[in-house]
Tab-separated table of C-alpha atoms in Angstrom:
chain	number	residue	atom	x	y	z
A	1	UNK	CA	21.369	-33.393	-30.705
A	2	UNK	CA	20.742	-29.528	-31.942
A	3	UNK	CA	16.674	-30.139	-31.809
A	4	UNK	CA	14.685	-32.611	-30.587
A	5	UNK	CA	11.527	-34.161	-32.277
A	6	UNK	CA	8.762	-34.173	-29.839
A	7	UNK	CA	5.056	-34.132	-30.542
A	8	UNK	CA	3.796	-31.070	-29.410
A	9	UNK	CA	0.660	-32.941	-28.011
A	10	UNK	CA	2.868	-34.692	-25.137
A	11	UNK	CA	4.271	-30.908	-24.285
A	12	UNK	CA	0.991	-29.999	-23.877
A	13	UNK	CA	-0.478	-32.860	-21.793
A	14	UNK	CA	2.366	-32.635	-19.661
A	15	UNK	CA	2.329	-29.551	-18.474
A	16	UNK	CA	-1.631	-30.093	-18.348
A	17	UNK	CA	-1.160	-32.680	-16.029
A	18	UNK	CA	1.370	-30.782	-13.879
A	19	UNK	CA	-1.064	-28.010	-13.171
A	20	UNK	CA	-3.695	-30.771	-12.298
A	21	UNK	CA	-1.228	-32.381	-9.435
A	22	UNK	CA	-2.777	-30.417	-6.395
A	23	UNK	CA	-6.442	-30.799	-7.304
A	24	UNK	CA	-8.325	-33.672	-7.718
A	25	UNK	CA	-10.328	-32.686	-10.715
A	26	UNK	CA	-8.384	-30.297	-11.755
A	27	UNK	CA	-6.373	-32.194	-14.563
A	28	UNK	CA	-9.573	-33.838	-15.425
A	29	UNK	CA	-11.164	-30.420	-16.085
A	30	UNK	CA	-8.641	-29.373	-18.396
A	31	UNK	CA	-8.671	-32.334	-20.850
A	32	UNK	CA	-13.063	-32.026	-20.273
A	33	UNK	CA	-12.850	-28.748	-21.217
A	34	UNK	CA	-10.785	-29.798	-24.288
A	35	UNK	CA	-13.238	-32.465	-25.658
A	36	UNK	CA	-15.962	-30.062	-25.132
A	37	UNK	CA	-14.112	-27.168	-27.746
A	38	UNK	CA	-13.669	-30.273	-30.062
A	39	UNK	CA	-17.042	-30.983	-30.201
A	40	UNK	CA	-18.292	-27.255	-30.878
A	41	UNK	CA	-14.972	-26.881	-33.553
A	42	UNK	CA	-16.140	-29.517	-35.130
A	43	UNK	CA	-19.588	-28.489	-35.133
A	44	UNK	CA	-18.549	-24.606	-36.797
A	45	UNK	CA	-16.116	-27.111	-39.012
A	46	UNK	CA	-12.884	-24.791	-38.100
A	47	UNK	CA	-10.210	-25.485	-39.862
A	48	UNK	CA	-7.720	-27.543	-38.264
A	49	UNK	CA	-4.869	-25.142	-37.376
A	50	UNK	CA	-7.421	-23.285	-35.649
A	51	UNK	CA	-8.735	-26.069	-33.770
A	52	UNK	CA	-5.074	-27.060	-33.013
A	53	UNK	CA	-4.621	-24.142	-31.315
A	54	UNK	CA	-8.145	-23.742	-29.554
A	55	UNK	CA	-7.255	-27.166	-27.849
A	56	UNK	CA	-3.885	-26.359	-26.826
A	57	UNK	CA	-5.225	-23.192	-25.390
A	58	UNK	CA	-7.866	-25.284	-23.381
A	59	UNK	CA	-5.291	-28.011	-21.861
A	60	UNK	CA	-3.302	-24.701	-20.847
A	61	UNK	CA	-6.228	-22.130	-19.992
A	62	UNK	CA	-5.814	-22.206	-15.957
A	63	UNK	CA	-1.869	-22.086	-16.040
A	64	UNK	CA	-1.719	-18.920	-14.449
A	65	UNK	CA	-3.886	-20.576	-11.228
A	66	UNK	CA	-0.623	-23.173	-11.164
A	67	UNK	CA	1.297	-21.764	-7.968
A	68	UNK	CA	-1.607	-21.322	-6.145
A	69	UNK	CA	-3.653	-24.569	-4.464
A	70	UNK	CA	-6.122	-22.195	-2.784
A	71	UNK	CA	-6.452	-20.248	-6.857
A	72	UNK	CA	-7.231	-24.138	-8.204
A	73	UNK	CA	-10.139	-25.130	-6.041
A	74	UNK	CA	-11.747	-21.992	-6.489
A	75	UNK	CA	-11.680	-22.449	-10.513
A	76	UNK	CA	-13.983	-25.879	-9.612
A	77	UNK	CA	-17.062	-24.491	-8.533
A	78	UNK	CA	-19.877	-22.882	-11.203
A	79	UNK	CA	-20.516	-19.774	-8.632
A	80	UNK	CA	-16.519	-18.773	-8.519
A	81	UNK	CA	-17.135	-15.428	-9.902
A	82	UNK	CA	-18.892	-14.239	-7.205
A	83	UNK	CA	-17.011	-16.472	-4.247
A	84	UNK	CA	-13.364	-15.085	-5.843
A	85	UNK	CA	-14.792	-11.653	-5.241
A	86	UNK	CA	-14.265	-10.388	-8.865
A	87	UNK	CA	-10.659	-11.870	-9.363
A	88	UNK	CA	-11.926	-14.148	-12.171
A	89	UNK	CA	-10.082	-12.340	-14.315
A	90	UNK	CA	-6.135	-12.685	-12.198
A	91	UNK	CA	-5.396	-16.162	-12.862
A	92	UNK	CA	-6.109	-15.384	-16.954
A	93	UNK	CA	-3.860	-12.789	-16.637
A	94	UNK	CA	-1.502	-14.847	-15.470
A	95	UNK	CA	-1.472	-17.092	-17.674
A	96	UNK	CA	-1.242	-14.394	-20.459
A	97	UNK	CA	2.054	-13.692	-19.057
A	98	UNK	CA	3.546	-16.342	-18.418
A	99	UNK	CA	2.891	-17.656	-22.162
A	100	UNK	CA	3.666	-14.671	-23.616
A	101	UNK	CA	7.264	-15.122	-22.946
A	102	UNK	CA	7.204	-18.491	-24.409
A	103	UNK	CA	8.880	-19.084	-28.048
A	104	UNK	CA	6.346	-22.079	-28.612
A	105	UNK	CA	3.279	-21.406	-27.207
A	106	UNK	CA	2.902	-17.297	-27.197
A	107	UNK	CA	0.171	-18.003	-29.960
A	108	UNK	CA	-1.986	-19.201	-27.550
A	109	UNK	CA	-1.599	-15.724	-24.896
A	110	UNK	CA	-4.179	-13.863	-25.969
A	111	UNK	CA	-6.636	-16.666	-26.176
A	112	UNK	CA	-6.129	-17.888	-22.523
A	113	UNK	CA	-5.736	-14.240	-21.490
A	114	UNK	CA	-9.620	-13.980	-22.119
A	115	UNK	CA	-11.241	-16.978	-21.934
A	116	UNK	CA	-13.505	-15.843	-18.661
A	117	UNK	CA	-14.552	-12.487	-20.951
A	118	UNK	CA	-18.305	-12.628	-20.847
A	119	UNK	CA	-20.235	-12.031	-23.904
A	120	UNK	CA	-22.179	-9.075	-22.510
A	121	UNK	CA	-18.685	-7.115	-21.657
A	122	UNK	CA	-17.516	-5.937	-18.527
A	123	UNK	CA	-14.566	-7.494	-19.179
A	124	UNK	CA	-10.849	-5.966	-17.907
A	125	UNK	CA	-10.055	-6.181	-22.053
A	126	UNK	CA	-12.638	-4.004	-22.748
A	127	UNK	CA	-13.737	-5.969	-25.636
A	128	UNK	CA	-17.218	-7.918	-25.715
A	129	UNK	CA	-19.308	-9.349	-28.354
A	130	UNK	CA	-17.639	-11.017	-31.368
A	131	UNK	CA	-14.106	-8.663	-30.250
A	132	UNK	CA	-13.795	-11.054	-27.936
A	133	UNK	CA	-11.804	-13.909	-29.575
A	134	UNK	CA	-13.452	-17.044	-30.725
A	135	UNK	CA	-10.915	-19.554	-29.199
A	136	UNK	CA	-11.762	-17.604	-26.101
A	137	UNK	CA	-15.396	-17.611	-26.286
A	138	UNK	CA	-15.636	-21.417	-26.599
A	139	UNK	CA	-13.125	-22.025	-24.225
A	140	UNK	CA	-15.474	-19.609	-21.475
A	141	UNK	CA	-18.351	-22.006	-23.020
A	142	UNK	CA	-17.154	-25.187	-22.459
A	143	UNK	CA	-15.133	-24.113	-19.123
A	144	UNK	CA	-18.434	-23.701	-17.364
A	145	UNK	CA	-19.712	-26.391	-18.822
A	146	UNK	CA	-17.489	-28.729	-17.572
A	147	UNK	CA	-17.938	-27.252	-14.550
A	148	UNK	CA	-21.601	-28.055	-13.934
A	149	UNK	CA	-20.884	-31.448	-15.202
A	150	UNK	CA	-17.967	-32.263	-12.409
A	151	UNK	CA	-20.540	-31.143	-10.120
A	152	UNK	CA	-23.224	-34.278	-10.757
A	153	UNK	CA	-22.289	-36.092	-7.829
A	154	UNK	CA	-23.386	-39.369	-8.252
A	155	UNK	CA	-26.218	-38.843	-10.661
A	156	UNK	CA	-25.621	-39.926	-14.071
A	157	UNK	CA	-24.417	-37.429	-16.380
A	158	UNK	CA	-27.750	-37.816	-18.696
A	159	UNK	CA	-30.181	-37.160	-15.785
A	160	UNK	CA	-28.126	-33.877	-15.397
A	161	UNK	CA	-27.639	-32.810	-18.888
A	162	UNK	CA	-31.218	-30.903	-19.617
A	163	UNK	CA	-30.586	-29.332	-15.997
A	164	UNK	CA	-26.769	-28.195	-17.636
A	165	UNK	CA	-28.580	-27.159	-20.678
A	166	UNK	CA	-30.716	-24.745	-19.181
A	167	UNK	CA	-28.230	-23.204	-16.665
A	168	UNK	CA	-26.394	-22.099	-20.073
A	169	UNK	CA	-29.202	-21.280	-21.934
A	170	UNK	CA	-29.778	-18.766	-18.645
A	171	UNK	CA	-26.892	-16.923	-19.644
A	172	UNK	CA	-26.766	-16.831	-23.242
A	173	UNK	CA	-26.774	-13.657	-24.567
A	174	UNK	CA	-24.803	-12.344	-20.969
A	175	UNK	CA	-22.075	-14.286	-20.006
A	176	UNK	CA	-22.333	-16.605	-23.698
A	177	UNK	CA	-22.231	-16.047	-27.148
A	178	UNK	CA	-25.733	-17.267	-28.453
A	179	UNK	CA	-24.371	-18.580	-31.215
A	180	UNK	CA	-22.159	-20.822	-29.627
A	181	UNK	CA	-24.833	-21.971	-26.884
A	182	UNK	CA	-26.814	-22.581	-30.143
A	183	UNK	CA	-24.115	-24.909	-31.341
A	184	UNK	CA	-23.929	-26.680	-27.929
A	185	UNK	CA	-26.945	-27.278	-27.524
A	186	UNK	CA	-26.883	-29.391	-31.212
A	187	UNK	CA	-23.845	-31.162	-29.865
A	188	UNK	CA	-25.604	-32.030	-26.626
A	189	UNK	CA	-27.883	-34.231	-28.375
A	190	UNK	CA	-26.097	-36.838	-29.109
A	191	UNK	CA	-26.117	-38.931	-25.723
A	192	UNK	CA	-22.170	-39.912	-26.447
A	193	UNK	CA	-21.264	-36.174	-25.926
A	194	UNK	CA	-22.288	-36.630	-22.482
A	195	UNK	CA	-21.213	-39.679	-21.720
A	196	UNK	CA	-17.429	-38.996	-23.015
A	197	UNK	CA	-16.731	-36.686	-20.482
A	198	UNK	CA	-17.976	-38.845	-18.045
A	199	UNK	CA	-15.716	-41.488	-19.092
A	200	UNK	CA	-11.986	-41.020	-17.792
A	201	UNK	CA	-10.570	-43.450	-19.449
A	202	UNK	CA	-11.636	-41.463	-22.845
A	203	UNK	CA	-8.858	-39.366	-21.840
A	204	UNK	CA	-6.263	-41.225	-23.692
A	205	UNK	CA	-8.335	-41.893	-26.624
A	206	UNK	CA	-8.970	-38.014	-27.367
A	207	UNK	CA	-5.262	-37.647	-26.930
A	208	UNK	CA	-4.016	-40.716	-29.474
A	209	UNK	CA	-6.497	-38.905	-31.808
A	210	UNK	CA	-4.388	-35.531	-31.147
A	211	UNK	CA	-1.495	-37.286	-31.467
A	212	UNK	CA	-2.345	-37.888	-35.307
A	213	UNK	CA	-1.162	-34.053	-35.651
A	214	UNK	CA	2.460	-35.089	-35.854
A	215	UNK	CA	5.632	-34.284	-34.711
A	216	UNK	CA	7.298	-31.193	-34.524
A	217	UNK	CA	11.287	-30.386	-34.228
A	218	UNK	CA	11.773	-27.554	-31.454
A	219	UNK	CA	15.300	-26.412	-31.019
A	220	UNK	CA	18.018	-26.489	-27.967
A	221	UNK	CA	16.384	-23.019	-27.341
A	222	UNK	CA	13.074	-23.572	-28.062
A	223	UNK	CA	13.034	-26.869	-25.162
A	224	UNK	CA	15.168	-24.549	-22.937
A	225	UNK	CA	12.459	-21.982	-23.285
A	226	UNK	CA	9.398	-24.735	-22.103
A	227	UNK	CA	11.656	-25.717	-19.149
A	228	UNK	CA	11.776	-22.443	-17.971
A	229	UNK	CA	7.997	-21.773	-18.281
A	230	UNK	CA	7.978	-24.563	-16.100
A	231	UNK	CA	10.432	-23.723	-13.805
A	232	UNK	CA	8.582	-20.596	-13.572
A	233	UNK	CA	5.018	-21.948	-12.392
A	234	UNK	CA	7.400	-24.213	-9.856
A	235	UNK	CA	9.276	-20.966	-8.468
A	236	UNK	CA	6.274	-18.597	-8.165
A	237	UNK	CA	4.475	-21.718	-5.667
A	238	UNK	CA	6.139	-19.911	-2.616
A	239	UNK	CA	8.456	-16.963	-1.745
A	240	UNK	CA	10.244	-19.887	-0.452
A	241	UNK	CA	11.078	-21.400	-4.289
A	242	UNK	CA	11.770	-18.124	-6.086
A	243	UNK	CA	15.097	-19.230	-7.245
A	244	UNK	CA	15.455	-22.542	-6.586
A	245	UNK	CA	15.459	-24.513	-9.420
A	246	UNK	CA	17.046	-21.525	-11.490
A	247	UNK	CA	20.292	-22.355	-8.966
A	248	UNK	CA	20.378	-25.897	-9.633
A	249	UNK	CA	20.216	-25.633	-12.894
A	250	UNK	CA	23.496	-23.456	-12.655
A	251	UNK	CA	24.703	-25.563	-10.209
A	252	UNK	CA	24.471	-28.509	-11.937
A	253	UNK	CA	25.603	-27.311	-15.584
A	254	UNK	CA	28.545	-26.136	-14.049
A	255	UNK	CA	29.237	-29.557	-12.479
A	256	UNK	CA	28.378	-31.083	-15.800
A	257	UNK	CA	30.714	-28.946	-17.778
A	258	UNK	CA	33.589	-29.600	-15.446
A	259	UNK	CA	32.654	-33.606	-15.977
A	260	UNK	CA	32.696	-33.447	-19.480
A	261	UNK	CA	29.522	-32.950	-20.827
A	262	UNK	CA	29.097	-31.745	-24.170
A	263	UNK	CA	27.185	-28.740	-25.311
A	264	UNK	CA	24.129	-30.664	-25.725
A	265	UNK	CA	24.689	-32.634	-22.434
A	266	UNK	CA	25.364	-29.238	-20.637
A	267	UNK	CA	21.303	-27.767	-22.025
A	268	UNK	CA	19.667	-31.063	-21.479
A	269	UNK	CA	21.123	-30.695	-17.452
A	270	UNK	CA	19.952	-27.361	-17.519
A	271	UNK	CA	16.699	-28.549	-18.661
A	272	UNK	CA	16.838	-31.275	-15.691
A	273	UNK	CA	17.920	-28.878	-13.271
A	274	UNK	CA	14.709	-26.649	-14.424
A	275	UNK	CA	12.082	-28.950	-14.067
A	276	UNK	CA	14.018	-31.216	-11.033
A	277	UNK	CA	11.345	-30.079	-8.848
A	278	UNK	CA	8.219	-30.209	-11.329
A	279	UNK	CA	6.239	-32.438	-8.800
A	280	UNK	CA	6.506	-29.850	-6.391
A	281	UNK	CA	3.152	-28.648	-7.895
A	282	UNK	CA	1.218	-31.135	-5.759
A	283	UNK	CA	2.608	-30.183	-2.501
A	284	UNK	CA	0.305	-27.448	-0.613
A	285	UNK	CA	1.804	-23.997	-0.211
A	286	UNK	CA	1.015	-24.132	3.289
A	287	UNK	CA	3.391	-26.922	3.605
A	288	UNK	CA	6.280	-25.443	1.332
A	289	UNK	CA	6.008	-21.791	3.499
A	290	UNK	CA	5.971	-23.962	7.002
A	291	UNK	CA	8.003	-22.013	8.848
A	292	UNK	CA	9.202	-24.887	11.262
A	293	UNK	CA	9.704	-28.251	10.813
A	294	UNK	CA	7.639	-30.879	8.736
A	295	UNK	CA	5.678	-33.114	10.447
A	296	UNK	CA	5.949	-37.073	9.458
A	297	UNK	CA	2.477	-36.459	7.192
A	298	UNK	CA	3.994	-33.693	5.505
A	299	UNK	CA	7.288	-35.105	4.731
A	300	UNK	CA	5.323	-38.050	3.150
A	301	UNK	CA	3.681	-35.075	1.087
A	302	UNK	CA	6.592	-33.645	-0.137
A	303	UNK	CA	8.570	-37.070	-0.687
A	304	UNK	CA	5.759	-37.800	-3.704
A	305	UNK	CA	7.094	-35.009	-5.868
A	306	UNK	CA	10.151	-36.732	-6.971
A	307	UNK	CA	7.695	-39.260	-8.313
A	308	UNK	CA	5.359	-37.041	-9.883
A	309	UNK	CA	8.084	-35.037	-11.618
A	310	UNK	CA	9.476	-38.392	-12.988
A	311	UNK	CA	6.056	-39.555	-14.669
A	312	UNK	CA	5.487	-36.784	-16.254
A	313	UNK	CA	8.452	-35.822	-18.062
A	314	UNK	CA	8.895	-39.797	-18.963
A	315	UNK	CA	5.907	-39.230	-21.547
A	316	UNK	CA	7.748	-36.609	-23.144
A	317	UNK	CA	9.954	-38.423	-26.197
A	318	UNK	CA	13.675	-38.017	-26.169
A	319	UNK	CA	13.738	-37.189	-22.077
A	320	UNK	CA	14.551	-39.934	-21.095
A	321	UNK	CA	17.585	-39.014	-19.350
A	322	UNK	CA	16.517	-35.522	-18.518
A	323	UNK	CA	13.485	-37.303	-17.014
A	324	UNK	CA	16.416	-39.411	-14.844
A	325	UNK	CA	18.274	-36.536	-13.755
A	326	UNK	CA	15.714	-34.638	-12.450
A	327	UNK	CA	13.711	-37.499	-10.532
A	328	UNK	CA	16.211	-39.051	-8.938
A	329	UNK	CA	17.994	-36.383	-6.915
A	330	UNK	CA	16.946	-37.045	-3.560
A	331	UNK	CA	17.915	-41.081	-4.693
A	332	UNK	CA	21.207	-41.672	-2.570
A	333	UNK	CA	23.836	-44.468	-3.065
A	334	UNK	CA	23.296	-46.691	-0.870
A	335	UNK	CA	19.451	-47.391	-1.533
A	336	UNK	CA	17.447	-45.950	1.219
A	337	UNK	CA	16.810	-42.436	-0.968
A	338	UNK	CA	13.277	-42.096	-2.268
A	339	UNK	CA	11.024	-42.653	-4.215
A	340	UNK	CA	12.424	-45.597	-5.994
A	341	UNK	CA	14.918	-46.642	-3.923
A	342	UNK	CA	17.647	-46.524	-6.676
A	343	UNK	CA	20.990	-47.335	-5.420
A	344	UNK	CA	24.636	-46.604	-6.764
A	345	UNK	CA	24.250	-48.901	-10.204
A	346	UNK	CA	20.805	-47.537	-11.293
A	347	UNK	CA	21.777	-43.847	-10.558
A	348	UNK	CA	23.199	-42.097	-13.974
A	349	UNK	CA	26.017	-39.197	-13.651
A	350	UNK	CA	23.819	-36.930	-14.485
A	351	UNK	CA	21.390	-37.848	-11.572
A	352	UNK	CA	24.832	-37.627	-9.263
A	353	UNK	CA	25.078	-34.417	-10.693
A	354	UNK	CA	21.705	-33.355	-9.455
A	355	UNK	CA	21.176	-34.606	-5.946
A	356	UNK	CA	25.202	-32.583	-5.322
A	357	UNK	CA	23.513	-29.572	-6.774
A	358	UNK	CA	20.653	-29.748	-5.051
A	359	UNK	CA	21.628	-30.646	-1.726
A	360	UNK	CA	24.305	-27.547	-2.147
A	361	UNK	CA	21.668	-25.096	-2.928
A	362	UNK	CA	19.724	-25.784	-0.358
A	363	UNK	CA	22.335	-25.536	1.763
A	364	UNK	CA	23.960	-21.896	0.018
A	365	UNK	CA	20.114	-20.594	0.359
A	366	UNK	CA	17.935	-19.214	2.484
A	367	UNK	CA	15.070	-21.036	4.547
A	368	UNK	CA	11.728	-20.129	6.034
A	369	UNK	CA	13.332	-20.667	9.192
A	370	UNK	CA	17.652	-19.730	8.702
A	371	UNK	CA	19.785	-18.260	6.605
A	372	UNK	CA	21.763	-19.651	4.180
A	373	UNK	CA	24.844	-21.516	5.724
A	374	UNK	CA	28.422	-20.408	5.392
A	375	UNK	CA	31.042	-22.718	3.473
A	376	UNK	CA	32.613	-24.668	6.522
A	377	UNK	CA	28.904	-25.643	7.429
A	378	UNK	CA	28.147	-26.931	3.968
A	379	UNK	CA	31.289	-29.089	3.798
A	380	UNK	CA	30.784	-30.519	6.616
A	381	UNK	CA	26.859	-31.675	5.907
A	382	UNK	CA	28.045	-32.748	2.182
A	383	UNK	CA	30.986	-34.409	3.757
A	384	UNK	CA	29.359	-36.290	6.428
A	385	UNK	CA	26.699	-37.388	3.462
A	386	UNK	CA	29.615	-38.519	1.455
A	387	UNK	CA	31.334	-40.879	4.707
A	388	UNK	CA	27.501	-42.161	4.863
A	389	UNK	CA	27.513	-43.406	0.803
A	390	UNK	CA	24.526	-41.082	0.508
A	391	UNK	CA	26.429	-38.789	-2.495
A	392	UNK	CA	29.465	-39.952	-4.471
A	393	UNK	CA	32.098	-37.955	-3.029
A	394	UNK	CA	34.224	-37.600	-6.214
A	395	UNK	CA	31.294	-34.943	-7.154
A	396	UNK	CA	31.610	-33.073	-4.092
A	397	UNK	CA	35.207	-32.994	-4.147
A	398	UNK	CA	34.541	-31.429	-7.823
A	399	UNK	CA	31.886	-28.597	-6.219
A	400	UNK	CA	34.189	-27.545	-3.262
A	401	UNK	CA	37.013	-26.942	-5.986
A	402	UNK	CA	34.677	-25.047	-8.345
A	403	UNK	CA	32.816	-23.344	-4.562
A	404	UNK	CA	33.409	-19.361	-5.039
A	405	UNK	CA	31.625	-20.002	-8.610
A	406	UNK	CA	29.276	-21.998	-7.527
A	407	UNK	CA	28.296	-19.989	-4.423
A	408	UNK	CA	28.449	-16.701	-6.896
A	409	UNK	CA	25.778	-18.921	-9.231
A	410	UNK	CA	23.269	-18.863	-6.659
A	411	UNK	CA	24.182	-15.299	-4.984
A	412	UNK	CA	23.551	-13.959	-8.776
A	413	UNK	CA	20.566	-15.905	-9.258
A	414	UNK	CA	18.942	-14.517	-5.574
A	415	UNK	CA	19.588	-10.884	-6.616
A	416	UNK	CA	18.399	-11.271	-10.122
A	417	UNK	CA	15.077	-12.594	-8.153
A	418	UNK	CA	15.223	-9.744	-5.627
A	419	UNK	CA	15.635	-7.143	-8.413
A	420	UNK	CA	12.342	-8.416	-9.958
A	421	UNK	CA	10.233	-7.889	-6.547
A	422	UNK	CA	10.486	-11.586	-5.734
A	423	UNK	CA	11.701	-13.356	-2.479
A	424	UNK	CA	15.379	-14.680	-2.824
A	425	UNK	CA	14.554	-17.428	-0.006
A	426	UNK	CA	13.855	-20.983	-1.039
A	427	UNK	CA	12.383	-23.900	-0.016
A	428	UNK	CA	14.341	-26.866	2.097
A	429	UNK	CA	15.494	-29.648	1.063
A	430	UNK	CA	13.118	-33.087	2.426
């Protein structure tokens, strides 16, 4: 397979659902905010590539608050410019960043780069007024809008609405365009425009009507290039993942190479190895930077990410097996691994492949709370997993042959890290 077709929608509300993992509301609010830019495109009739790209921007626009739980809550509450202390702006940064390096979705930098810019300027751009772009303008709009309305408690979204309108209307002219509060304001007559972002199970409706946009074919690269954006919101979490799943990536194409694996096998376990630790995104920093052991609350934290890492890359088509491979590397042979208890005939080479590399890794790096273990150590842990039928031992037969390159892998990969200013320790193993 040289490209796979995907529908750039499920890309999108993937990684849209990753960032939401932590914070209840916080996936919500990104689809809200969404359906809100929908209704005002549709309102200013924007043509459709436009709007395409104004709603991908809006399931993305917080990505650059992903690594931080603490960065997430604060983004939920209407009075968070003056609570973050003026740091509004760092999480839209960020995100600028991090998509700007992306081969698919650098279009949509700028736009989530300034989509807190107020209207009346100010702004770190510099720009106010109609400089500021639209897509970032309604995005600001319906942001805050969304906001106040995940605020209701349990009033009903109508009793609130002429309460919401006026808050914006407030700030028209300052914070909003007037023109677009103007459009708003039409939309926010209709009761159903209310009521649809009070409805979660809308969700998937506004999303099969996305889907309608069609497929697109992204290349070996181009899929390579996603996983590492998301390998790069689960690395920055901690100074304790800076390199992790980088390493088991190169752990485990290195395994897969040496099994066999053809050049198309070899980048889809490099895309596994990427995003093997996706669901790590709903485990608090606090609990990833313990420096100590877990207690039996916090191991049942950590144990969910598997899961969560799992159901989201299953809705993505054609990964399928990189979905597999990734999830199921803390499953172990005889059963009792977690979180779906997969024994030896439900777990795939490539999953194999994955839990070796992984456990290794963990092993070769360092902790909050040790340093990185030497070889005779690591053979002896792997081993003793191996006598216990937790890892098939034919794999870790294969690593210890292939050790000085696989211990250089993740040597290279911690300096590369260090050079950049980050941490080369990583988080344990659970």
């Amino acid at each position: 397979m040289s490209a796979f077709s995907i529908n750039p929608v499920s890309l999108i509300r993937t990684l849209s659902m990753a960032l939401g993992l932590a914070v209840n509301g916080v996936n919500m609010h990104h689809w809200r905010t969404a359906l809100l830019c929908r209704g005002i495109a549709d309102e200013l009739k924007m043509p459709r590539e436009q709007q395409q790209k104004l709603l991908y921007a809006a399931l993305l626009h917080d990505i650059g608050a992903a690594s931080s739980h603490d960065e997430r809550r604060k983004l939920l509450t209407p009075l968070q410019e003056v609570k973050m202390g003026g740091t509004i702006h760092t999480h839209a940064e960020v995100g600028y960043r991090l998509l700007q390096g992306s081969l698919c979705f650098y279009p949509l930098a700028d736009i989530v780069c300034m989509h807190h810019d107020r209207w009346g300027g100010g702004n770190p751009s510099g720009l106010s007024g109609d400089a500021i772009p639209l897509e970032s303008r309604i995005i600001h709009l319906a942001d805050r809008i969304e906001v106040l309305v995940g605020r209701g408690g349990q009033r009903p979204v109508l009793s609130r609405s002429g309460e919401i309108c006026r808050n914006i209307v407030a700030k028209s002219g300052s914070q909003f365009d007037p023109m677009l509060v103007d459009v708003f304001l039409k939309c926010s007559l209709a009761e159903s425009f209310w009521l649809d972002m009070d409805n979660p199970n809308y969700a998937d409706v506004f999303f099969q009507e996305m889907n309608r946009w069609g497929q697109s074919s992204f290349s070996l690269n181009e899929v390579l290039n996603i996983a590492e954006l998301y390998a790069s919101l689960i690395d920055q979490m901690s100074r304790f993942t800076a390199t992790h799943s980088r390493s088991v990536s190169c752990v485990s194409v290195l395994l897969a190479e040496h099994c066999g694996f053809c050049d198309t096998g070899q980048a889809m376990m490099r895309m596994a190895g990427l995003l093997h630790d996706l669901g790590k995104l709903s485990v608090p920093n606090s609990i990833l930077e313990k420096n100590g052991k877990l207690d039996e609350e916090e191991v049942r934290i950590v144990r969910q990410h598997t899961y969560y890492t799992y159901r989201i890359l299953e809705q993505i088509e054609h990964f399928e097996s990189i979905a597999e491979w990734a999830a199921f590397h803390h499953e172990t042979l005889d059963g009792k691994g977690y979180p779906f208890k997969k024994s030896a005939a439900g777990l795939p080479l490539g999953s194999r492949l994955m839990a070796v590399a992984d456990i290794f890794v963990a092993l070769a790096e360092h902790r909050p709370y040790r340093q990185g273990l030497d070889k005779d150590s690591i053979h002896r842990i792997m081993y003793e997993m191996t006598n216990n039928g937790k890892i098939d031992r034919h794999i870790v037969d294969m690593l210890f042959d292939l050790y000085p390159t696989a211990d250089n892998l993740v040597k290279a990969t911690a300096e590369v890290s260090y050079e950049k200013g980050e941490s080369s320790l990583s988080c344990a193993v659970v």
